[in-house]
Tab-separated table of C-alpha atoms in Angstrom:
chain	number	residue	atom	x	y	z
Y	1	MET	CA	133.219	15.068	298.309
Y	2	SER	CA	134.720	16.010	294.956
Y	3	GLY	CA	138.187	15.078	293.762
Y	4	LEU	CA	139.415	18.624	294.426
Y	5	ASP	CA	138.222	18.583	298.067
Y	6	ARG	CA	140.011	15.480	299.284
Y	7	VAL	CA	143.336	15.820	301.114
Y	8	VAL	CA	146.232	14.238	299.224
Y	9	LYS	CA	149.657	13.829	300.807
Y	10	PRO	CA	152.349	15.182	298.430
Y	11	LYS	CA	154.704	12.541	297.015
Y	12	THR	CA	157.219	14.844	295.323
Y	13	LYS	CA	158.895	18.144	296.201
Y	14	ARG	CA	157.078	19.828	293.336
Y	15	SER	CA	153.650	18.763	294.600
Y	16	LYS	CA	154.651	19.831	298.124
Y	17	ARG	CA	155.563	23.310	296.868
Y	18	PHE	CA	152.249	23.417	294.964
Y	19	GLN	CA	150.275	22.646	298.136
Y	20	GLU	CA	152.254	25.166	300.180
Y	21	HIS	CA	151.495	27.832	297.576
Y	22	ARG	CA	147.752	27.246	298.053
Y	23	GLU	CA	147.834	27.092	301.854
Y	24	PRO	CA	146.229	29.943	303.858
Y	25	LYS	CA	148.759	32.718	304.495
Y	26	LEU	CA	148.927	35.887	306.562
Y	27	ASN	CA	149.789	37.814	303.397
Y	28	GLU	CA	147.654	36.516	300.543
Y	29	ASN	CA	148.943	35.658	297.089
Y	30	ILE	CA	148.170	38.043	294.233
Y	31	LYS	CA	144.556	37.555	293.187
Y	32	ASN	CA	144.308	35.730	289.871
Y	33	ALA	CA	141.367	36.057	287.510
Y	34	MET	CA	139.779	33.583	285.126
Y	35	LEU	CA	138.038	34.745	281.951
Y	36	ILE	CA	135.380	32.377	280.628
Y	37	LYS	CA	133.136	32.670	277.588
Y	38	GLY	CA	129.690	31.141	277.443
Y	39	GLY	CA	128.360	28.780	274.827
Y	40	ASN	CA	126.818	31.606	272.806
Y	41	ALA	CA	129.576	34.232	273.013
Y	42	ASN	CA	129.951	36.353	269.881
Y	43	ASN	CA	133.060	38.013	268.396
Y	44	THR	CA	132.594	41.213	270.426
Y	45	VAL	CA	132.518	39.347	273.758
Y	46	THR	CA	135.427	37.095	272.750
Y	47	GLN	CA	137.619	40.059	271.754
Y	48	ALA	CA	136.631	41.982	274.908
Y	49	LEU	CA	137.760	39.055	277.078
Y	50	LYS	CA	141.073	38.908	275.190
Y	51	ASP	CA	141.686	42.640	275.716
Y	52	ILE	CA	140.917	42.470	279.453
Y	53	TYR	CA	143.211	39.440	279.646
Y	54	ALA	CA	145.974	41.499	277.991
Y	55	ILE	CA	145.593	44.162	280.720
Y	56	LYS	CA	145.426	41.619	283.547
Y	57	LYS	CA	148.362	39.398	282.451
Y	58	PRO	CA	150.225	37.588	283.957
Y	59	TYR	CA	147.689	37.276	286.798
Y	60	ALA	CA	144.903	35.781	284.683
Y	61	VAL	CA	143.763	32.592	282.963
Y	62	LEU	CA	141.870	32.781	279.651
Y	63	TYR	CA	139.664	29.774	278.894
Y	64	LYS	CA	139.374	29.361	275.135
Y	65	LYS	CA	136.659	26.704	275.060
Y	66	LYS	CA	133.013	27.674	275.423
Y	67	ASN	CA	131.207	26.706	278.633
Y	68	MET	CA	127.456	26.140	278.767
Y	69	THR	CA	126.633	27.623	282.167
Y	70	ARG	CA	124.469	30.416	283.603
Y	71	PRO	CA	126.176	32.018	286.620
Y	72	PHE	CA	123.030	33.660	288.040
Y	73	GLU	CA	121.219	30.308	288.075
Y	74	ASP	CA	124.005	27.845	288.918
Y	75	GLN	CA	127.467	28.768	290.235
Y	76	THR	CA	128.873	25.238	290.662
Y	77	SER	CA	130.830	25.337	287.376
Y	78	LEU	CA	132.437	28.669	288.254
Y	79	GLU	CA	133.356	27.444	291.733
Y	80	PHE	CA	134.877	24.273	290.244
Y	81	PHE	CA	137.021	26.241	287.791
Y	82	ALA	CA	138.012	28.715	290.526
Y	83	LYS	CA	139.323	25.917	292.735
Y	84	LYS	CA	141.022	24.161	289.838
Y	85	SER	CA	142.885	27.264	288.616
Y	86	ASP	CA	143.244	28.944	292.056
Y	87	CYS	CA	141.415	32.099	290.944
Y	88	SER	CA	139.379	34.372	293.205
Y	89	LEU	CA	138.165	36.719	290.434
Y	90	PHE	CA	136.293	35.963	287.227
Y	91	ILE	CA	134.599	37.407	284.148
Y	92	PHE	CA	131.966	35.408	282.290
Y	93	GLY	CA	131.099	36.612	278.780
Y	94	SER	CA	127.943	35.697	276.879
Y	95	HIS	CA	125.554	37.015	274.242
Y	96	ASN	CA	121.859	36.480	273.569
Y	97	LYS	CA	118.862	38.399	272.276
Y	98	LYS	CA	117.622	39.387	275.741
Y	99	ARG	CA	121.057	40.428	277.108
Y	100	PRO	CA	123.437	41.187	274.206
Y	101	ASN	CA	127.207	41.590	274.721
Y	102	ASP	CA	127.106	40.573	278.368
Y	103	LEU	CA	130.045	40.536	280.826
Y	104	ILE	CA	129.603	39.294	284.397
Y	105	PHE	CA	132.292	40.492	286.810
Y	106	GLY	CA	132.552	38.511	290.027
Y	107	ARG	CA	134.761	37.395	292.901
Y	108	MET	CA	135.023	34.417	295.207
Y	109	TYR	CA	135.364	33.940	298.948
Y	110	ASP	CA	136.637	30.532	300.033
Y	111	TYR	CA	135.962	29.311	296.441
Y	112	HIS	CA	132.291	30.302	296.645
Y	113	VAL	CA	130.727	33.183	294.718
Y	114	LEU	CA	130.675	36.331	296.861
Y	115	ASP	CA	129.602	39.103	294.457
Y	116	MET	CA	128.472	39.189	290.822
Y	117	ILE	CA	127.553	42.235	288.767
Y	118	GLU	CA	126.309	41.914	285.196
Y	119	LEU	CA	127.398	44.650	282.780
Y	120	GLY	CA	126.121	45.106	279.254
Y	121	VAL	CA	128.593	46.401	276.663
Y	122	GLU	CA	126.877	49.187	274.697
Y	123	LYS	CA	130.017	50.474	272.968
Y	124	TYR	CA	133.440	48.855	272.695
Y	125	VAL	CA	136.742	49.862	271.091
Y	126	SER	CA	139.413	47.152	271.105
Y	127	LEU	CA	143.147	47.429	271.701
Y	128	LYS	CA	143.845	46.779	268.008
Y	129	GLU	CA	141.599	49.600	266.802
Y	130	ILE	CA	143.585	52.280	268.675
Y	131	LYS	CA	146.972	52.505	266.924
Y	132	ASN	CA	149.108	53.751	269.816
Y	133	CYS	CA	151.964	52.381	271.912
Y	134	LYS	CA	150.864	49.944	274.610
Y	135	CYS	CA	152.105	49.417	278.160
Y	136	PRO	CA	154.357	46.430	278.946
Y	137	GLU	CA	152.785	43.258	280.313
Y	138	GLY	CA	152.260	43.279	284.088
Y	139	THR	CA	152.240	47.089	284.461
Y	140	LYS	CA	150.447	48.091	287.657
Y	141	PRO	CA	147.692	50.572	286.708
Y	142	LEU	CA	146.620	53.757	288.461
Y	143	LEU	CA	142.855	53.536	289.123
Y	144	ILE	CA	140.711	56.685	289.012
Y	145	PHE	CA	136.964	56.755	289.814
Y	146	ALA	CA	134.717	59.707	288.968
Y	147	GLY	CA	131.003	60.164	289.626
Y	148	ASP	CA	128.796	60.513	292.706
Y	149	ALA	CA	127.118	57.161	291.970
Y	150	PHE	CA	130.192	55.278	293.220
Y	151	GLU	CA	129.518	56.742	296.696
Y	152	MET	CA	125.717	57.101	296.712
Y	153	SER	CA	124.516	53.702	295.464
Y	154	GLU	CA	125.268	50.373	297.164
Y	155	ASP	CA	125.420	48.551	293.811
Y	156	TYR	CA	127.951	51.048	292.462
Y	157	ARG	CA	129.978	50.938	295.694
Y	158	ARG	CA	130.319	47.172	295.306
Y	159	LEU	CA	131.118	47.615	291.604
Y	160	LYS	CA	133.908	50.054	292.506
Y	161	SER	CA	135.267	47.595	295.079
Y	162	LEU	CA	135.077	44.825	292.460
Y	163	PHE	CA	136.970	46.889	289.864
Y	164	ILE	CA	139.676	47.702	292.440
Y	165	ASP	CA	140.033	44.020	293.334
Y	166	PHE	CA	140.200	43.049	289.682
Y	167	PHE	CA	142.651	45.601	288.281
Y	168	ARG	CA	144.811	46.655	291.249
Y	169	GLY	CA	147.609	44.142	290.588
Y	170	PRO	CA	150.301	43.233	293.125
Y	171	THR	CA	150.728	45.142	296.390
Y	172	VAL	CA	153.931	47.195	296.380
Y	173	SER	CA	155.672	49.242	299.075
Y	174	GLY	CA	156.568	52.131	296.747
Y	175	VAL	CA	156.216	53.306	293.147
Y	176	ARG	CA	158.796	55.322	291.224
Y	177	LEU	CA	157.635	58.111	288.933
Y	178	ALA	CA	158.704	56.298	285.755
Y	179	GLY	CA	156.612	53.297	286.852
Y	180	LEU	CA	153.359	55.250	286.471
Y	181	GLU	CA	152.683	54.205	282.892
Y	182	HIS	CA	149.068	53.029	282.846
Y	183	VAL	CA	145.833	54.736	283.970
Y	184	LEU	CA	142.383	53.120	284.132
Y	185	HIS	CA	139.600	55.686	284.448
Y	186	PHE	CA	136.044	54.741	285.488
Y	187	THR	CA	133.198	57.274	285.229
Y	188	ALA	CA	129.666	56.625	286.499
Y	189	VAL	CA	127.007	58.966	285.087
Y	190	ASP	CA	123.369	58.648	283.939
Y	191	GLY	CA	123.153	54.965	284.855
Y	192	LYS	CA	126.200	54.033	282.791
Y	193	VAL	CA	129.841	53.241	283.562
Y	194	PHE	CA	132.552	54.377	281.144
Y	195	MET	CA	135.912	52.608	281.303
Y	196	ARG	CA	138.897	54.186	279.551
Y	197	SER	CA	142.517	53.043	279.415
Y	198	TYR	CA	145.375	55.537	278.986
Y	199	LYS	CA	149.137	55.420	278.593
Y	200	VAL	CA	151.014	58.053	280.605
Y	201	LEU	CA	153.398	60.181	278.543
Y	202	MET	CA	156.049	62.200	280.376
Y	203	LYS	CA	157.120	65.310	278.459
Y	204	LYS	CA	159.883	67.814	279.163
Y	205	SER	CA	158.708	70.700	281.338
Y	206	GLY	CA	161.903	72.661	282.016
Y	207	CYS	CA	162.075	71.472	285.630
Y	208	ARG	CA	162.589	68.199	287.520
Y	209	THR	CA	158.901	67.258	287.455
Y	210	PRO	CA	157.827	66.219	283.929
Y	211	ARG	CA	154.669	67.411	282.202
Y	212	ILE	CA	152.107	64.614	282.106
Y	213	GLU	CA	149.898	63.805	279.122
Y	214	LEU	CA	147.429	60.943	278.731
Y	215	GLU	CA	147.120	59.063	275.432
Y	216	GLU	CA	144.226	56.637	274.999
Y	217	MET	CA	145.478	53.152	274.186
Y	218	GLY	CA	142.351	51.002	274.686
Y	219	PRO	CA	140.342	49.017	275.347
Y	220	SER	CA	137.375	51.356	275.798
Y	221	PHE	CA	134.005	50.247	277.224
Y	222	ASP	CA	130.604	51.843	277.739
Y	223	PHE	CA	128.839	49.659	280.303
Y	224	VAL	CA	125.269	49.575	281.561
Y	225	VAL	CA	124.527	47.797	284.867
Y	226	ARG	CA	122.069	44.919	284.557
Y	227	ARG	CA	121.595	42.185	287.192
Y	228	THR	CA	123.443	42.014	290.514
Y	229	HIS	CA	124.123	39.256	293.030
Y	230	LEU	CA	125.624	40.852	296.161
Y	231	ALA	CA	126.764	39.167	299.353
Y	232	SER	CA	124.937	40.001	302.574
Y	233	ASP	CA	126.503	42.642	304.830
Y	234	ASP	CA	127.566	39.981	307.374
Y	235	LEU	CA	129.242	37.758	304.761
Y	236	PHE	CA	130.918	40.753	303.109
Y	237	LYS	CA	132.222	41.889	306.513
Y	238	LEU	CA	133.521	38.370	307.189
Y	239	SER	CA	135.375	38.324	303.854
Y	240	LEU	CA	137.204	41.534	304.851
Y	241	LYS	CA	138.314	40.188	308.227
Y	242	GLN	CA	142.085	40.223	308.764
Y	243	PRO	CA	144.155	37.917	311.004
Y	244	LYS	CA	145.167	39.359	314.375
Y	245	ALA	CA	148.851	38.965	313.453
Y	246	LEU	CA	148.442	41.557	310.661
Y	247	LYS	CA	146.757	44.183	312.829
Y	248	ALA	CA	149.119	46.903	314.000
Y	249	LYS	CA	149.546	47.039	317.752
Y	250	LYS	CA	148.315	50.252	319.306
Y	251	LYS	CA	151.115	52.323	320.753
Y	252	LYS	CA	150.442	54.063	324.028
Y	253	ASN	CA	150.548	57.855	324.359
Y	254	ILE	CA	150.778	58.419	320.589
Y	255	SER	CA	148.016	60.094	318.549
Y	256	HIS	CA	147.533	61.682	315.115
Y	257	ASP	CA	145.513	64.681	314.007
Y	258	ALA	CA	143.375	65.009	310.870
Y	259	PHE	CA	146.440	65.917	308.774
Y	260	GLY	CA	148.481	62.894	309.881
Y	261	THR	CA	150.781	64.822	312.248
Y	262	LYS	CA	152.102	62.582	315.003
Y	263	PHE	CA	151.802	63.686	318.637
Y	264	GLY	CA	153.419	62.029	321.650
Y	265	ARG	CA	152.485	62.422	325.307
Y	266	ILE	CA	155.276	62.374	327.870
Y	267	HIS	CA	154.547	61.675	331.540
Y	268	MET	CA	156.991	63.360	333.907
Y	269	GLN	CA	157.318	63.207	337.643
Y	270	LYS	CA	156.443	66.274	339.639
Y	271	SER	CA	159.510	68.388	340.291
Y	272	ARG	CA	160.414	69.005	343.902
Y	273	SER	CA	160.868	72.638	344.769
């Protein structure tokens, strides 16, 4: 048993609050991500991790030191860091002659690696290179996916699910129009995935609804899918399981049609003539 696995009784109120924060809950905490660079990461990979960290803040941890590990061969280091920093998402960046400019996107289930997809960066434009206004830190992005591959291929379906998990941000009950400031667009075509980041500009239109324009603000990535490590269907189904307390109770005699219209059935006693 490692030092992180043993049960320690809290001695102070601060440590008690820390343990309560990490306890299982009906409504999960916001998923945090850790960004780690390998021992041979180059400037392109390092800057790419910094730009993704800038988009993901404040729900991310950027490790500045290099870590000599190979996620597809040994996941123990990743699982250790995930438990230490309480992160369920990760990106591991590395570079070598066989797989240049490499980013591995992955997620955890119960602090064990669930899915990993390796993406090679073929073209990259950083945040600094695009001289436009940026969105404030912590802005919840609007995610758009284009391309039949995201629905036809199992690898791309998992990649889409992984991107949604990674960039979705906190769950909110409603969004005001002025809060739609950031758009992340993912396009899958010809075996590649193109990621673009836009700032939403609201222009005058002469009516209440503004005219919308998109201005690229970076970062911009052209990815190619390399290796994958996907969870089995049973394990993936288990990771999606929700507690019974969160499931909505079925109401009797109420149904909905394909357009969401609500119908109610009323039972009446037979009238006596």
